[in-house]
Structures are given as C-alpha cells and as structure tokens.
GROMACS .gro file of C-alpha atoms in nm:
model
  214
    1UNK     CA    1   0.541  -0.560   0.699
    2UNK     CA    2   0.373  -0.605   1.045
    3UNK     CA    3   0.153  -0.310   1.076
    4UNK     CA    4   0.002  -0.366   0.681
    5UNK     CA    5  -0.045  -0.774   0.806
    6UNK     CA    6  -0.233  -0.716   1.168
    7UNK     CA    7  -0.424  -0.465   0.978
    8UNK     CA    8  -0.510  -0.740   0.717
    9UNK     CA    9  -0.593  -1.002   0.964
   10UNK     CA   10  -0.813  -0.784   1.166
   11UNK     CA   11  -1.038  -0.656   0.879
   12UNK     CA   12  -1.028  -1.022   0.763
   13UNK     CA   13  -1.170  -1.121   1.091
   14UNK     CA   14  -1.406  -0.846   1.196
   15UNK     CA   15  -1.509  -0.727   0.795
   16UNK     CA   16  -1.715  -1.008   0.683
   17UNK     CA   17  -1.983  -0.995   0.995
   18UNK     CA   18  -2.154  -0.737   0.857
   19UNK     CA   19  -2.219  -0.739   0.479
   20UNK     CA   20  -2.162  -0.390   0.359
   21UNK     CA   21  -2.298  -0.302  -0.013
   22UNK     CA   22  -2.041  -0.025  -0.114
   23UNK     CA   23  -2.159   0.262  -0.356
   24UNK     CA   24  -1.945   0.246  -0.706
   25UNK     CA   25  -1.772   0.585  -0.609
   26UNK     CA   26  -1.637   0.410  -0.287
   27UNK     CA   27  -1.562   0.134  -0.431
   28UNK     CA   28  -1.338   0.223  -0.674
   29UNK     CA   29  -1.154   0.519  -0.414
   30UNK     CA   30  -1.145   0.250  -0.172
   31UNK     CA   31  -1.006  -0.034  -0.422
   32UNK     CA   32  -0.734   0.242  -0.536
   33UNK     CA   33  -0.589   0.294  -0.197
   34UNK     CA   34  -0.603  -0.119  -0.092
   35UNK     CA   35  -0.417  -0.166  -0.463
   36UNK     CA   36  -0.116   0.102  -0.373
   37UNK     CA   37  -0.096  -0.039  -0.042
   38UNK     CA   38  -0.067  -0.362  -0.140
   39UNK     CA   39  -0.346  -0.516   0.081
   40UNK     CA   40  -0.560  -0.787   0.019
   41UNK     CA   41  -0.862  -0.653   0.118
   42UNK     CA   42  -1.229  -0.557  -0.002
   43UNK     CA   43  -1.398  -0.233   0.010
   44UNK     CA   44  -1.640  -0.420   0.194
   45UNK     CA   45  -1.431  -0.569   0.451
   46UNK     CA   46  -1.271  -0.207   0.514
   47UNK     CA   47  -1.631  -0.058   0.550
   48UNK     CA   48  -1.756  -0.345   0.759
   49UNK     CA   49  -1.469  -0.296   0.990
   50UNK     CA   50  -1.533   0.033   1.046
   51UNK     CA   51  -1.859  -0.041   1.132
   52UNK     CA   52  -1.808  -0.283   1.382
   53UNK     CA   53  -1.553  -0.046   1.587
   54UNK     CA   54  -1.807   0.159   1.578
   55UNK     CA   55  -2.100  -0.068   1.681
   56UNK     CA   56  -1.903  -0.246   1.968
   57UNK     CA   57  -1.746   0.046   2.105
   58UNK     CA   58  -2.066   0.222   2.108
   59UNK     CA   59  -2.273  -0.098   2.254
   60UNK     CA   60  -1.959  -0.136   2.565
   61UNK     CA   61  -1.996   0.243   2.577
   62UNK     CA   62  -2.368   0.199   2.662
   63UNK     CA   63  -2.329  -0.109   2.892
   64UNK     CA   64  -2.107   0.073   3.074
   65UNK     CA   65  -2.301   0.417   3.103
   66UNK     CA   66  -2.620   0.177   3.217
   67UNK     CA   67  -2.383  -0.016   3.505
   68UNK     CA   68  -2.231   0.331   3.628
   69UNK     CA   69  -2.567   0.470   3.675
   70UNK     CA   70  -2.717   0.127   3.851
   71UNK     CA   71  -2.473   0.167   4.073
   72UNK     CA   72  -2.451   0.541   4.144
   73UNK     CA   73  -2.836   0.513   4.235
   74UNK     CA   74  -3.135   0.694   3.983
   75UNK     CA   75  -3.097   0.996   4.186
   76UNK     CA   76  -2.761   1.067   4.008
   77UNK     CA   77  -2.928   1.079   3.724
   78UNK     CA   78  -2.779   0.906   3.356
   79UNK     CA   79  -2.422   1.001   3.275
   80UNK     CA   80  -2.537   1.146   2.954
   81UNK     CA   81  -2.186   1.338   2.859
   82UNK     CA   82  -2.031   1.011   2.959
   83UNK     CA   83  -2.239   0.856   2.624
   84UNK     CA   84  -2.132   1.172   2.454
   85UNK     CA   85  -1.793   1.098   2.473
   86UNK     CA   86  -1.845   0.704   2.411
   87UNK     CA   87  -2.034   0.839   2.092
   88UNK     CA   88  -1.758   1.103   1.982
   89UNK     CA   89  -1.468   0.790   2.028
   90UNK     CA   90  -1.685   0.567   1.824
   91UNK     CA   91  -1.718   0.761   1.513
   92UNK     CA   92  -1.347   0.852   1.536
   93UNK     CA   93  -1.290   0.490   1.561
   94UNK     CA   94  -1.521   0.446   1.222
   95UNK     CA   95  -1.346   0.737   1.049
   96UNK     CA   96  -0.982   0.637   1.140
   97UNK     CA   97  -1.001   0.300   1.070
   98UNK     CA   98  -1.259   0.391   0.720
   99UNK     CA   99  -0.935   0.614   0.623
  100UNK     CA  100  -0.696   0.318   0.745
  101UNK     CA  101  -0.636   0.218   0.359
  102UNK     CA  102  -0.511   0.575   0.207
  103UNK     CA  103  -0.270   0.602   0.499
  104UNK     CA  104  -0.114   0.257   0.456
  105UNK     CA  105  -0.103   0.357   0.073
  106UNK     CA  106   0.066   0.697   0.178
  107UNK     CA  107   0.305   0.501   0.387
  108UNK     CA  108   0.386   0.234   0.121
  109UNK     CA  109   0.485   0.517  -0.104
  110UNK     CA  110   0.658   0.708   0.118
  111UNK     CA  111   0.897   0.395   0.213
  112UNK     CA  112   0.943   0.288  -0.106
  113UNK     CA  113   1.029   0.607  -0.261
  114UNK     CA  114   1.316   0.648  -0.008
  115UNK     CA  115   1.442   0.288  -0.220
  116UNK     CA  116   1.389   0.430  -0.581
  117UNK     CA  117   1.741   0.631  -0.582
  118UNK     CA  118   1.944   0.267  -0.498
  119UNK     CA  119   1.736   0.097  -0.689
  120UNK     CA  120   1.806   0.292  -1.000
  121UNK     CA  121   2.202   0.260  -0.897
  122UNK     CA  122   2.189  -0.098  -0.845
  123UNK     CA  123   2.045  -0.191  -1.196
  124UNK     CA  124   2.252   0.063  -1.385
  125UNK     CA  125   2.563  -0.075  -1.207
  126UNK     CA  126   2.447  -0.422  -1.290
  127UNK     CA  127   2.328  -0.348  -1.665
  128UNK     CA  128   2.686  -0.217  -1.734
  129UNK     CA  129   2.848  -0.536  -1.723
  130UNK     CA  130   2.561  -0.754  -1.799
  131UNK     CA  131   2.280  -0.586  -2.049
  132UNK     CA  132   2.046  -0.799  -1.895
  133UNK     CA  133   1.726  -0.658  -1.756
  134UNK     CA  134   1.576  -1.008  -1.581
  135UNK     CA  135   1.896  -1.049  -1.413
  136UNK     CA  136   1.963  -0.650  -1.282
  137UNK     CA  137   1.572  -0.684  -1.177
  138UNK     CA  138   1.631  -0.999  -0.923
  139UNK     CA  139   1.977  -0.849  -0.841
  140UNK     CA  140   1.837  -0.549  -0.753
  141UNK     CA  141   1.548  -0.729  -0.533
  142UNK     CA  142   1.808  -0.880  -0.329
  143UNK     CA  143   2.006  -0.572  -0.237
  144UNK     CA  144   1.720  -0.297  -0.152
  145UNK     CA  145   1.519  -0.265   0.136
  146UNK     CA  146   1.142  -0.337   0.168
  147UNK     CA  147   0.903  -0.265   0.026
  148UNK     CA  148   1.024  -0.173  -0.281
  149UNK     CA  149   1.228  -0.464  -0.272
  150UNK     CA  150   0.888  -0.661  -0.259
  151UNK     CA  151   0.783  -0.507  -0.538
  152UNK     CA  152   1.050  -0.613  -0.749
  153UNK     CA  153   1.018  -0.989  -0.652
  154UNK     CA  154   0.654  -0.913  -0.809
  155UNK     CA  155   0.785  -0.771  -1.112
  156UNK     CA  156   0.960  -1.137  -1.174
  157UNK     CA  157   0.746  -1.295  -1.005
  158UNK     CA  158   0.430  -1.201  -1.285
  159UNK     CA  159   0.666  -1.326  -1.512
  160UNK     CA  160   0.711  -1.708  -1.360
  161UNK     CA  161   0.402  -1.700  -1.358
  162UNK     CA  162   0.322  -1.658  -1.679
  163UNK     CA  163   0.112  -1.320  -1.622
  164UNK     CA  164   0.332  -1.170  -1.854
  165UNK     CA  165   0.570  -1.311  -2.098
  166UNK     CA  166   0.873  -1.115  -2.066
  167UNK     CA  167   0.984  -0.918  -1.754
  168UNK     CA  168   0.977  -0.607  -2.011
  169UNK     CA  169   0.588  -0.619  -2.017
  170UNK     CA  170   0.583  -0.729  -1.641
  171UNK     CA  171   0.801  -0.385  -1.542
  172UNK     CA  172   0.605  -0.139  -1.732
  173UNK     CA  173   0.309  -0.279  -1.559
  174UNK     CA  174   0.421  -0.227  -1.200
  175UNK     CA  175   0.582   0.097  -1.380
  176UNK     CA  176   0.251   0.264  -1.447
  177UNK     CA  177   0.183   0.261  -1.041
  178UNK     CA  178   0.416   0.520  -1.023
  179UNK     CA  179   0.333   0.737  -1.314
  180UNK     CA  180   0.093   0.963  -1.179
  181UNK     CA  181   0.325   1.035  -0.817
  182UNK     CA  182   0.681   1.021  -0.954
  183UNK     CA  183   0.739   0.991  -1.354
  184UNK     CA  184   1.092   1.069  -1.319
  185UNK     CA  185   1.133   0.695  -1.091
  186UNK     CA  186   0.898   0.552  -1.448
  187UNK     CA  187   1.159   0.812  -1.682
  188UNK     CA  188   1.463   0.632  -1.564
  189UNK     CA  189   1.368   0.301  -1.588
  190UNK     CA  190   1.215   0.406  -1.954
  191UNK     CA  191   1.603   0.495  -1.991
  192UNK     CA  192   1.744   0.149  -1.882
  193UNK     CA  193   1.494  -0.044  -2.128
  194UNK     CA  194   1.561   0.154  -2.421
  195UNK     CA  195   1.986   0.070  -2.322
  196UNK     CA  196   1.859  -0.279  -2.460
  197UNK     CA  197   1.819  -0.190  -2.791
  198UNK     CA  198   2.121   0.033  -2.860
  199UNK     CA  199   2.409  -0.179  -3.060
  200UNK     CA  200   2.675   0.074  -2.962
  201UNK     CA  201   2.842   0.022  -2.628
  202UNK     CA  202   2.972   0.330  -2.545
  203UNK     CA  203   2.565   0.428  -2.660
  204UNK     CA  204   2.464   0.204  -2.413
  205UNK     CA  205   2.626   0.314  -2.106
  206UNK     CA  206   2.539   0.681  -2.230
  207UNK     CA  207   2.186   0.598  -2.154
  208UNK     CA  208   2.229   0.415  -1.867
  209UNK     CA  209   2.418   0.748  -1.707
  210UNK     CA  210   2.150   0.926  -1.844
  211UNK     CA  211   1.896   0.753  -1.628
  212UNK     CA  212   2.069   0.788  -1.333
  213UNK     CA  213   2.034   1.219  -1.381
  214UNK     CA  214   1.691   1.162  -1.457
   0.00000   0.00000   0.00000
C-alpha cells in the first residue's frame, strides 16, 4: 500500500537521527497504533520523525526570516510574524506527523472492514463443498481486495512458518485484532470453526448460514 510504505521509508530514514527515549505510556499507545496499521516502525522512529519536521522546518524557517531581513535593510525591522507562522507550521508538522500512526491504523481498519462481508461469503461458499479451513483461508486471500487480503496471506503465512501449528491457532490470533472494534467479523468466523467439528452435514451448513447472519 503506497502511502503506509513512503510513510515507512521516510520515518526509517529521518527517525533514527535523533534518539528519542519514549515514556512507557507512549510507548505502548504508540506501539498499538504501528501494530493495527501494520507498520514496521518504532515509537522512537515515529517520535524522532516528528521531531525532525519540526527542527528543520523551524531552522529553514529561521534562515529564511534572517535572509529576508538582510536584504530588506535593519530599518525594516525582523519579520517577527513571519517566524510566527514558521513556528505555528512546525508544530503542526510535529503533531500531524506524531498522530501519523493512529490515522494509518484508522485507515487500515476502515479498508479492511469494507472486505470482511466477502470475505465471510467466500469461505462459507468454499467450506460448503470442501470443510476445509486452510484451503477456504488461501482461497479466500486470492479473491478479496487488500488489505484484508494481506492479512489473510499472514494468517497462513504464521503457519508455514511454524509460528503456529495449525491455521486454527494462527486465525484466532489475527482474530483477536478485531475483537475489541467488530466482534460480530470474530463471531462469524467463531461460527465457521466450530462447522469443523459437527458430524452432521446438513448441521454443518446450518452453521455456516448461521455465520453469514451474524
């Protein structure tokens, strides 16, 4: 997703100058919002970012305030409002790009919740003819749009991995991201993985319709 990756590589780049110690409480809001949007960044790096946009806007806001008034004479006197408003853009710049993580995490969500209806479909169509959850999950994966589709490459992914040992464990893991902002997403897949265990076809398929109310 470009705008999450030029984010990334900038805060990569421009993070690590300055070595930021980050207080626990930030650290752990701040490592919330880089986990739900999926970036693989520090609190640190975000901080020092911030940081330096607002250090080197400020500093080419000064230069410039110093060469307009060398060359409008001292009798104009020091464009003091013009530092004002250098000063006012370069805390903006440290607050919107300090906030930059919760609205890529808001965004994330927001994109892949529009996915969670099809994705749903496509695994209950799928675990009709073939009660097989590994198989619906990569099936799935391949028909939905980013990024939940990314998500569900994870989900196997953990498991060739050897993370976890089934993709059972491996879904309920990525499955408890979304249980504090949409349980009924977490509900219906609940559904699908309990269709596993029920001998009865016609059972089966009950559950699986079930989910797709939920």
């Amino acid at each position: 997703m470009p705008e999450f990756n030029r984010y990334e590589r900038w805060v990569k780049n421009l993070g690590r100058i300055i070595n930021i110690k980050v207080s626990p409480k930030d650290e752990a809001k701040i490592g919330k919002q880089l986990n739900s949007g999926h970036l693989e960044l520090t609190p640190s790096e975000v901080i020092g970012f911030a940081v330096m946009s607002f250090i080197v806007t400020f500093l080419l806001g000064l230069l410039a305030s110093v060469g307009i008034w060398l060359l409008q004479g001292a009798e104009v006197g020091f464009p003091f409002f013009f530092l004002f408003l250098v000063f006012v853009t370069s805390m903006f710049l440290f607050y919107y790009f300090y906030t930059m993580p919760r609205r890529l995490a808001v965004k994330w969500r927001l994109k892949a919740s529009s996915q969670m209806v099809p994705a749903v479909l496509y695994t209950v169509i799928y675990m009709k003819h073939t009660s097989n959850l590994e198989r619906a999950i990569s099936f799935v994966s391949q028909h939905i749009e980013a990024p939940l589709a990314l998500d569900f490459r994870k989900i196997l992914w953990d498991v060739q991995t050897g993370r976890f040992s089934n993709i059972k464990d491996s879904l309920d893991s990525y499955l408890d991201f979304w249980k504090d902002t949409n349980i009924e997403f977490v509900e219906s897949f609940h559904l699908i993985e309990s269709s596993l265990y029920e001998p009865s076809e016609a059972r089966r398929i009950q559950i699986l319709e079930r989910s797709l109310e939920v």
